[in-house]
Amino acid sequence: MTSSAPGKAILLGEHAVVYGRPAIAVPVHALQASATLKPADRGEPGQLWIEAPDIGLSSQVELHSPAAATPQSQAENLAPAGSSPVSRAAGREQIDRAPESQAAGLATAVRLGLEHFGGTPAGALRLEVHSDLPVAAGMGSSAAVTVAVLRAVAEHLGQQLAPEAASRLAYEVERHYHGQPSGIDNTVVALGAPIYYVRERPPSTIAVGAPFTLVLADSGRPASTRELVAGVRQRWEADPASYERLFDEIGAAVEAGRTAIEGGRLAELGQLMTHNQLLLEQIGVSTPLLETLITAGLESGAWGAKLSGAGGGGLVLAVADAGLIGAVRTALLEAGAVRAFVTEVGS
Ligand code: PMV
């Protein structure tokens, strides 16, 4: 049986969440990663065959060798990276990643899952991974793939994996890819519900007062989350007072956004998203293209629009009345988005 996990979008609060402020993220159920773990028909116990055609990966790794846990590991038989259109489909974070690092990340997820259940496979294993997460950046693809793999391990062992455990284990793998991520991606992907998230605190799920529709538009410009987070860190170090003020303002927008979502006040949510965008521009993570897309979304009638995720490219989110969603999506595509998806939150 195949196990799966959704993508995600950050609605409010990215970057400030790294500095202890709250953020809100939603699962994107329309786009999924999936994984299957089976006994392999060849190989020794402890060996893992990985087939991830969507990311151009076909590889064999040792599950328990330290190499499987380090980005520098040398996996064998790797397909060339970047040659498949979907090699970028697993998210912008992968532009930081060599294929051997991706293989190591997948092997780490399998190893952590096996260790969690105390399971020792009798023979070699075969992991198959698919992802229909788009070329768009900032959709939590690494977290989605990891959670799908962890669920596949549980399924293989005939066990249940609690969402909290999936999130905690996925965070370990996220660190392999991103260094010190805030943990919001693995949390929303594992819980599969809108969350209010503060770093190092238990997340709370948000009760959506009125379901709403988002347009997710891919700018087609990948950017490195790690580098964008490092850039904000440098500017914060140079001028902590201004940045702390901006993070406080973002935090306040998140608090107001939570109440607006719970109360079903969607136009207000939109205004808060646009306000959050202006603050993201001030912390230096927006781009002219993202702003062109955002303006197009607003002019076509969206209640609000902003970049989502690390910025520097990647994803634009717009929230709009259901009757205007088609027009907003078209406007974003005409303004230069390379693709656009529609997803429902809270329905
Ligand atoms: O673009 P993404 O999906 O990798 O999101 C990054 C979100 C940040 O707040 C910028 C970083 C983080 O670890 O939360």
CSV table of C-alpha atoms and ligand atoms in Angstrom, one decimal:
chain,number,residue,atom,x,y,z
A,1,MET,CA,0.0,0.0,0.0
A,2,THR,CA,1.1,3.5,-0.7
A,3,SER,CA,1.5,6.1,2.0
A,4,SER,CA,1.2,9.8,1.4
A,5,ALA,CA,1.6,13.3,2.8
A,6,PRO,CA,0.4,16.7,1.6
A,7,GLY,CA,2.4,19.8,0.6
A,8,LYS,CA,2.1,23.0,2.6
A,9,ALA,CA,1.9,26.8,2.4
A,10,ILE,CA,2.8,29.4,5.0
A,11,LEU,CA,-0.1,31.7,5.3
A,12,LEU,CA,1.5,34.3,7.6
A,13,GLY,CA,4.7,34.7,9.6
A,14,GLU,CA,7.6,33.2,7.7
A,15,HIS,CA,11.1,34.3,8.7
A,16,ALA,CA,9.8,35.9,11.9
A,17,VAL,CA,9.0,32.3,13.0
A,18,VAL,CA,12.7,31.6,13.0
A,19,TYR,CA,13.0,34.4,15.7
A,20,GLY,CA,10.3,33.0,18.0
A,21,ARG,CA,7.3,34.7,16.6
A,22,PRO,CA,4.2,32.7,15.7
A,23,ALA,CA,3.3,31.7,12.1
A,24,ILE,CA,0.3,30.1,10.4
A,25,ALA,CA,0.6,27.3,7.9
A,26,VAL,CA,-1.9,25.2,6.0
A,27,PRO,CA,-1.7,21.8,4.3
A,28,VAL,CA,-2.1,21.7,0.5
A,29,HIS,CA,-4.0,18.5,0.1
A,30,ALA,CA,-4.3,18.9,-3.7
A,31,LEU,CA,-0.6,18.1,-4.1
A,32,GLN,CA,0.9,15.0,-2.4
A,33,ALA,CA,4.1,13.1,-2.0
A,34,SER,CA,3.8,9.3,-1.8
A,35,ALA,CA,6.0,6.4,-0.8
A,36,THR,CA,6.0,2.6,-0.7
A,37,LEU,CA,8.5,0.4,1.2
A,38,LYS,CA,8.8,-3.3,0.3
A,39,PRO,CA,11.3,-6.1,0.6
A,40,ALA,CA,13.8,-5.8,-2.3
A,41,ASP,CA,14.3,-8.7,-4.6
A,42,ARG,CA,18.1,-8.5,-4.3
A,43,GLY,CA,20.7,-7.3,-1.8
A,44,GLU,CA,21.7,-7.9,1.8
A,45,PRO,CA,19.9,-6.8,5.1
A,46,GLY,CA,20.8,-3.2,5.7
A,47,GLN,CA,20.7,-2.2,2.0
A,48,LEU,CA,18.1,0.2,0.7
A,49,TRP,CA,17.3,0.5,-3.0
A,50,ILE,CA,15.7,3.9,-3.8
A,51,GLU,CA,13.6,4.6,-6.8
A,52,ALA,CA,12.5,8.3,-7.0
A,53,PRO,CA,11.9,8.9,-10.7
A,54,ASP,CA,10.3,12.3,-10.1
A,55,ILE,CA,13.6,13.6,-8.6
A,56,GLY,CA,15.8,11.7,-11.1
A,57,LEU,CA,17.1,9.4,-8.4
A,58,SER,CA,17.8,5.7,-8.7
A,59,SER,CA,20.3,4.6,-6.0
A,60,GLN,CA,21.4,2.0,-3.5
A,61,VAL,CA,22.6,3.0,0.0
A,62,GLU,CA,23.6,1.3,3.2
A,63,LEU,CA,20.9,2.1,5.7
A,64,HIS,CA,23.0,2.1,8.8
A,65,SER,CA,26.3,3.6,7.5
A,66,PRO,CA,27.0,7.1,8.8
A,67,ALA,CA,27.1,8.2,5.1
A,68,ALA,CA,23.3,7.8,5.0
A,69,ALA,CA,23.0,10.6,7.6
A,70,THR,CA,25.4,13.1,6.1
A,71,PRO,CA,24.9,15.4,3.1
A,72,GLN,CA,28.3,14.5,1.8
A,73,SER,CA,27.5,10.8,1.3
A,74,GLN,CA,28.3,9.2,-2.0
A,75,ALA,CA,25.4,7.1,-3.2
A,76,GLU,CA,25.9,4.9,-6.2
A,77,ASN,CA,24.2,4.7,-9.5
A,78,LEU,CA,22.7,8.2,-9.4
A,79,ALA,CA,20.8,9.6,-12.3
A,80,PRO,CA,22.0,13.1,-13.2
A,81,ALA,CA,20.4,15.8,-11.1
A,82,GLY,CA,18.4,18.6,-12.7
A,83,SER,CA,17.8,16.6,-15.9
A,84,SER,CA,14.2,15.7,-15.1
A,85,PRO,CA,11.6,18.5,-15.0
A,86,VAL,CA,10.4,17.0,-11.7
A,87,SER,CA,13.9,17.1,-10.2
A,88,ARG,CA,13.0,20.6,-9.2
A,89,ALA,CA,9.4,19.6,-8.5
A,90,ALA,CA,10.4,18.5,-5.0
A,91,GLY,CA,11.0,22.0,-4.0
A,92,ARG,CA,13.5,24.9,-4.1
A,93,GLU,CA,15.4,23.5,-1.1
A,94,GLN,CA,16.7,20.9,-3.5
A,95,ILE,CA,18.7,23.4,-5.4
A,96,ASP,CA,21.0,23.1,-2.4
A,97,ARG,CA,21.1,19.4,-2.7
A,98,ALA,CA,23.1,17.0,-4.6
A,99,PRO,CA,21.4,13.7,-5.5
A,100,GLU,CA,23.5,11.8,-3.0
A,101,SER,CA,22.3,14.2,-0.3
A,102,GLN,CA,18.7,13.4,-1.4
A,103,ALA,CA,19.4,9.7,-1.2
A,104,ALA,CA,20.9,10.2,2.2
A,105,GLY,CA,17.9,12.1,3.3
A,106,LEU,CA,15.5,9.4,2.2
A,107,ALA,CA,17.7,6.7,3.8
A,108,THR,CA,17.8,8.7,7.0
A,109,ALA,CA,14.0,8.9,7.0
A,110,VAL,CA,13.8,5.1,6.6
A,111,ARG,CA,16.4,4.5,9.3
A,112,LEU,CA,14.7,6.8,11.8
A,113,GLY,CA,11.4,5.2,11.1
A,114,LEU,CA,12.8,1.7,11.6
A,115,GLU,CA,14.5,2.7,14.8
A,116,HIS,CA,11.3,4.4,16.1
A,117,PHE,CA,9.5,1.0,15.8
A,118,GLY,CA,12.5,-1.1,16.8
A,119,GLY,CA,12.0,-2.9,13.5
A,120,THR,CA,14.9,-4.9,11.9
A,121,PRO,CA,14.2,-5.9,8.3
A,122,ALA,CA,15.1,-9.5,7.4
A,123,GLY,CA,16.5,-8.5,4.0
A,124,ALA,CA,17.2,-5.5,1.7
A,125,LEU,CA,14.4,-3.0,1.2
A,126,ARG,CA,13.1,-1.1,-1.8
A,127,LEU,CA,11.7,2.4,-1.4
A,128,GLU,CA,9.7,4.0,-4.2
A,129,VAL,CA,8.9,7.7,-3.9
A,130,HIS,CA,6.7,9.9,-6.0
A,131,SER,CA,5.9,13.6,-5.7
A,132,ASP,CA,3.5,15.7,-7.5
A,133,LEU,CA,4.6,18.8,-5.7
A,134,PRO,CA,5.3,21.4,-8.3
A,135,VAL,CA,8.4,23.2,-9.4
A,136,ALA,CA,7.2,25.9,-7.1
A,137,ALA,CA,9.3,26.8,-4.2
A,138,GLY,CA,8.2,26.9,-0.6
A,139,MET,CA,5.7,24.0,-0.7
A,140,GLY,CA,7.3,21.9,1.9
A,141,SER,CA,8.2,19.2,-0.5
A,142,SER,CA,11.1,17.7,1.5
A,143,ALA,CA,8.8,17.5,4.6
A,144,ALA,CA,6.0,15.9,2.5
A,145,VAL,CA,8.4,13.3,1.0
A,146,THR,CA,9.9,12.6,4.4
A,147,VAL,CA,6.5,12.1,6.2
A,148,ALA,CA,5.3,9.9,3.3
A,149,VAL,CA,8.4,7.8,3.7
A,150,LEU,CA,8.0,7.6,7.5
A,151,ARG,CA,4.4,6.5,7.0
A,152,ALA,CA,5.6,3.9,4.4
A,153,VAL,CA,7.9,2.5,7.1
A,154,ALA,CA,5.1,2.2,9.5
A,155,GLU,CA,2.9,0.6,6.9
A,156,HIS,CA,5.6,-1.9,6.0
A,157,LEU,CA,6.0,-2.9,9.7
A,158,GLY,CA,2.2,-3.0,10.2
A,159,GLN,CA,2.4,-0.2,12.7
A,160,GLN,CA,0.6,3.2,13.2
A,161,LEU,CA,2.7,6.4,13.2
A,162,ALA,CA,1.2,9.1,15.4
A,163,PRO,CA,1.3,12.6,13.7
A,164,GLU,CA,3.4,14.0,16.5
A,165,ALA,CA,6.0,11.3,16.1
A,166,ALA,CA,5.9,11.7,12.3
A,167,SER,CA,6.6,15.5,12.8
A,168,ARG,CA,9.4,14.9,15.3
A,169,LEU,CA,11.2,12.4,13.1
A,170,ALA,CA,10.7,14.5,10.0
A,171,TYR,CA,12.3,17.4,11.8
A,172,GLU,CA,15.5,15.4,12.2
A,173,VAL,CA,15.5,14.8,8.4
A,174,GLU,CA,14.6,18.5,7.7
A,175,ARG,CA,17.8,19.4,9.6
A,176,HIS,CA,19.7,17.2,7.2
A,177,TYR,CA,18.4,19.4,4.4
A,178,HIS,CA,18.0,22.9,5.9
A,179,GLY,CA,20.4,23.2,8.9
A,180,GLN,CA,18.2,24.7,11.6
A,181,PRO,CA,14.6,25.0,10.2
A,182,SER,CA,11.9,26.4,12.4
A,183,GLY,CA,10.0,23.1,12.3
A,184,ILE,CA,6.8,24.6,10.8
A,185,ASP,CA,7.0,22.5,7.6
A,186,ASN,CA,7.2,19.0,9.2
A,187,THR,CA,4.5,20.0,11.7
A,188,VAL,CA,1.9,21.1,9.2
A,189,VAL,CA,2.6,18.3,6.8
A,190,ALA,CA,2.4,15.7,9.6
A,191,LEU,CA,-0.7,17.1,11.2
A,192,GLY,CA,-2.4,17.7,7.9
A,193,ALA,CA,-4.4,20.6,9.4
A,194,PRO,CA,-4.0,24.4,9.6
A,195,ILE,CA,-1.7,25.2,12.4
A,196,TYR,CA,-0.6,28.1,14.6
A,197,TYR,CA,3.1,27.5,15.3
A,198,VAL,CA,5.6,28.9,17.6
A,199,ARG,CA,9.1,27.4,17.5
A,200,GLU,CA,9.8,24.7,20.1
A,201,ARG,CA,6.2,24.8,21.4
A,202,PRO,CA,3.5,22.2,20.8
A,203,PRO,CA,1.5,23.5,17.7
A,204,SER,CA,-2.2,24.2,17.9
A,205,THR,CA,-4.6,23.4,15.1
A,206,ILE,CA,-6.8,26.3,14.0
A,207,ALA,CA,-10.6,25.8,13.8
A,208,VAL,CA,-11.5,27.4,10.4
A,209,GLY,CA,-14.6,29.5,10.8
A,210,ALA,CA,-15.4,29.6,7.1
A,211,PRO,CA,-13.6,27.5,4.5
A,212,PHE,CA,-11.5,29.5,2.1
A,213,THR,CA,-9.8,29.2,-1.2
A,214,LEU,CA,-6.2,30.0,-2.0
A,215,VAL,CA,-4.4,30.4,-5.3
A,216,LEU,CA,-0.8,29.2,-5.2
A,217,ALA,CA,1.2,30.7,-8.0
A,218,ASP,CA,4.7,29.6,-8.8
A,219,SER,CA,7.0,32.4,-9.9
A,220,GLY,CA,9.3,29.8,-11.5
A,221,ARG,CA,12.3,31.3,-9.9
A,222,PRO,CA,13.9,28.9,-7.4
A,223,ALA,CA,15.9,30.3,-4.5
A,224,SER,CA,17.7,28.8,-1.6
A,225,THR,CA,15.8,28.9,1.7
A,226,ARG,CA,19.1,28.4,3.5
A,227,GLU,CA,20.6,31.5,1.8
A,228,LEU,CA,17.6,33.7,2.3
A,229,VAL,CA,17.4,32.7,6.0
A,230,ALA,CA,21.2,33.5,6.3
A,231,GLY,CA,20.7,36.9,4.6
A,232,VAL,CA,18.0,37.9,7.1
A,233,ARG,CA,20.3,36.8,9.9
A,234,GLN,CA,23.1,39.0,8.6
A,235,ARG,CA,20.8,42.0,8.3
A,236,TRP,CA,19.3,41.3,11.8
A,237,GLU,CA,22.8,41.2,13.2
A,238,ALA,CA,23.6,44.6,11.6
A,239,ASP,CA,20.4,46.2,12.9
A,240,PRO,CA,18.7,44.1,15.5
A,241,ALA,CA,16.3,46.8,16.8
A,242,SER,CA,14.7,47.4,13.4
A,243,TYR,CA,14.4,43.7,12.6
A,244,GLU,CA,13.0,42.9,16.0
A,245,ARG,CA,10.3,45.6,15.4
A,246,LEU,CA,9.5,44.1,12.0
A,247,PHE,CA,9.3,40.6,13.5
A,248,ASP,CA,7.0,41.9,16.2
A,249,GLU,CA,4.7,43.5,13.5
A,250,ILE,CA,4.6,40.2,11.6
A,251,GLY,CA,3.8,38.4,14.9
A,252,ALA,CA,0.9,40.8,15.5
A,253,ALA,CA,-0.4,40.1,11.9
A,254,VAL,CA,-0.3,36.4,12.7
A,255,GLU,CA,-2.3,36.8,15.9
A,256,ALA,CA,-4.9,38.9,14.1
A,257,GLY,CA,-4.9,36.4,11.2
A,258,ARG,CA,-5.6,33.5,13.5
A,259,THR,CA,-8.7,35.3,15.0
A,260,ALA,CA,-9.8,36.3,11.4
A,261,ILE,CA,-9.6,32.6,10.3
A,262,GLU,CA,-11.4,31.4,13.3
A,263,GLY,CA,-14.1,34.0,12.9
A,264,GLY,CA,-14.5,33.4,9.1
A,265,ARG,CA,-13.5,37.0,8.3
A,266,LEU,CA,-11.7,36.3,5.1
A,267,ALA,CA,-11.4,39.9,3.7
A,268,GLU,CA,-9.6,40.8,6.9
A,269,LEU,CA,-7.3,37.7,6.5
A,270,GLY,CA,-6.5,39.0,3.0
A,271,GLN,CA,-5.6,42.4,4.3
A,272,LEU,CA,-3.3,40.9,6.9
A,273,MET,CA,-1.6,38.8,4.2
A,274,THR,CA,-0.9,41.9,2.1
A,275,HIS,CA,0.3,43.7,5.2
A,276,ASN,CA,2.6,40.8,6.0
A,277,GLN,CA,3.9,41.1,2.4
A,278,LEU,CA,4.9,44.7,3.0
A,279,LEU,CA,6.8,43.7,6.1
A,280,LEU,CA,8.6,40.9,4.1
A,281,GLU,CA,9.6,43.5,1.5
A,282,GLN,CA,11.1,45.5,4.4
A,283,ILE,CA,13.2,42.6,5.6
A,284,GLY,CA,14.5,42.1,2.1
A,285,VAL,CA,13.1,38.8,0.9
A,286,SER,CA,10.7,39.9,-1.8
A,287,THR,CA,11.6,40.4,-5.5
A,288,PRO,CA,10.1,42.6,-8.3
A,289,LEU,CA,8.6,39.6,-10.0
A,290,LEU,CA,6.9,38.5,-6.8
A,291,GLU,CA,5.5,42.0,-6.4
A,292,THR,CA,4.3,42.1,-10.0
A,293,LEU,CA,2.4,38.8,-9.3
A,294,ILE,CA,1.0,40.1,-6.0
A,295,THR,CA,-0.2,43.4,-7.6
A,296,ALA,CA,-1.9,41.4,-10.4
A,297,GLY,CA,-3.6,39.2,-7.9
A,298,LEU,CA,-4.9,42.2,-5.9
A,299,GLU,CA,-6.0,44.1,-9.0
A,300,SER,CA,-8.0,41.1,-10.1
A,301,GLY,CA,-10.0,41.2,-6.9
A,302,ALA,CA,-8.1,39.1,-4.4
A,303,TRP,CA,-8.7,40.0,-0.7
A,304,GLY,CA,-5.0,39.7,-0.2
A,305,ALA,CA,-1.7,38.3,-1.5
A,306,LYS,CA,1.8,37.7,-0.4
A,307,LEU,CA,4.9,35.7,-1.0
A,308,SER,CA,5.0,32.4,0.9
A,309,GLY,CA,8.0,30.6,2.3
A,310,ALA,CA,11.5,31.9,2.2
A,311,GLY,CA,10.9,34.4,-0.7
A,312,GLY,CA,13.6,35.4,-3.3
A,313,GLY,CA,11.4,33.6,-5.8
A,314,GLY,CA,9.1,30.6,-5.2
A,315,LEU,CA,5.5,30.9,-4.3
A,316,VAL,CA,2.9,33.7,-4.2
A,317,LEU,CA,-0.4,33.0,-2.3
A,318,ALA,CA,-3.6,34.9,-2.9
A,319,VAL,CA,-6.9,34.5,-1.0
A,320,ALA,CA,-10.1,35.5,-2.8
A,321,ASP,CA,-13.8,35.0,-2.8
A,322,ALA,CA,-14.6,31.6,-4.5
A,323,GLY,CA,-16.4,33.4,-7.3
A,324,LEU,CA,-13.2,35.3,-8.2
A,325,ILE,CA,-10.7,32.5,-7.9
A,326,GLY,CA,-10.6,31.8,-11.6
A,327,ALA,CA,-10.0,35.5,-12.5
A,328,VAL,CA,-7.2,35.7,-9.9
A,329,ARG,CA,-5.6,32.6,-11.1
A,330,THR,CA,-5.7,33.8,-14.7
A,331,ALA,CA,-4.3,37.2,-13.7
A,332,LEU,CA,-1.4,35.6,-11.9
A,333,LEU,CA,-0.6,33.4,-14.9
A,334,GLU,CA,-0.8,36.4,-17.3
A,335,ALA,CA,1.5,38.4,-15.0
A,336,GLY,CA,4.2,35.7,-15.3
A,337,ALA,CA,3.5,32.8,-13.0
A,338,VAL,CA,4.6,29.6,-14.6
A,339,ARG,CA,1.8,27.6,-13.0
A,340,ALA,CA,-1.0,28.2,-10.5
A,341,PHE,CA,-2.9,25.8,-8.3
A,342,VAL,CA,-6.1,26.2,-6.3
A,343,THR,CA,-6.5,24.7,-2.9
A,344,GLU,CA,-9.3,24.7,-0.3
A,345,VAL,CA,-8.6,25.3,3.4
A,346,GLY,CA,-10.9,24.0,6.1
A,347,SER,CA,-13.5,22.4,3.9
B,1,PMV,O1,10.4,28.3,1.6
B,1,PMV,P1,10.2,27.3,2.7
B,1,PMV,O2,9.0,26.4,2.5
B,1,PMV,O3,11.5,26.5,2.8
B,1,PMV,O4,9.9,28.1,4.0
B,1,PMV,C1,10.9,28.8,4.7
B,1,PMV,C2,10.2,29.4,5.9
B,1,PMV,C3,11.2,30.2,6.8
B,1,PMV,O5,10.4,30.8,7.8
B,1,PMV,C4,11.8,31.3,6.0
B,1,PMV,C5,12.3,29.3,7.4
B,1,PMV,C6,11.8,28.4,8.5
B,1,PMV,O6,12.6,27.5,8.8
B,1,PMV,O7,10.7,28.5,9.0
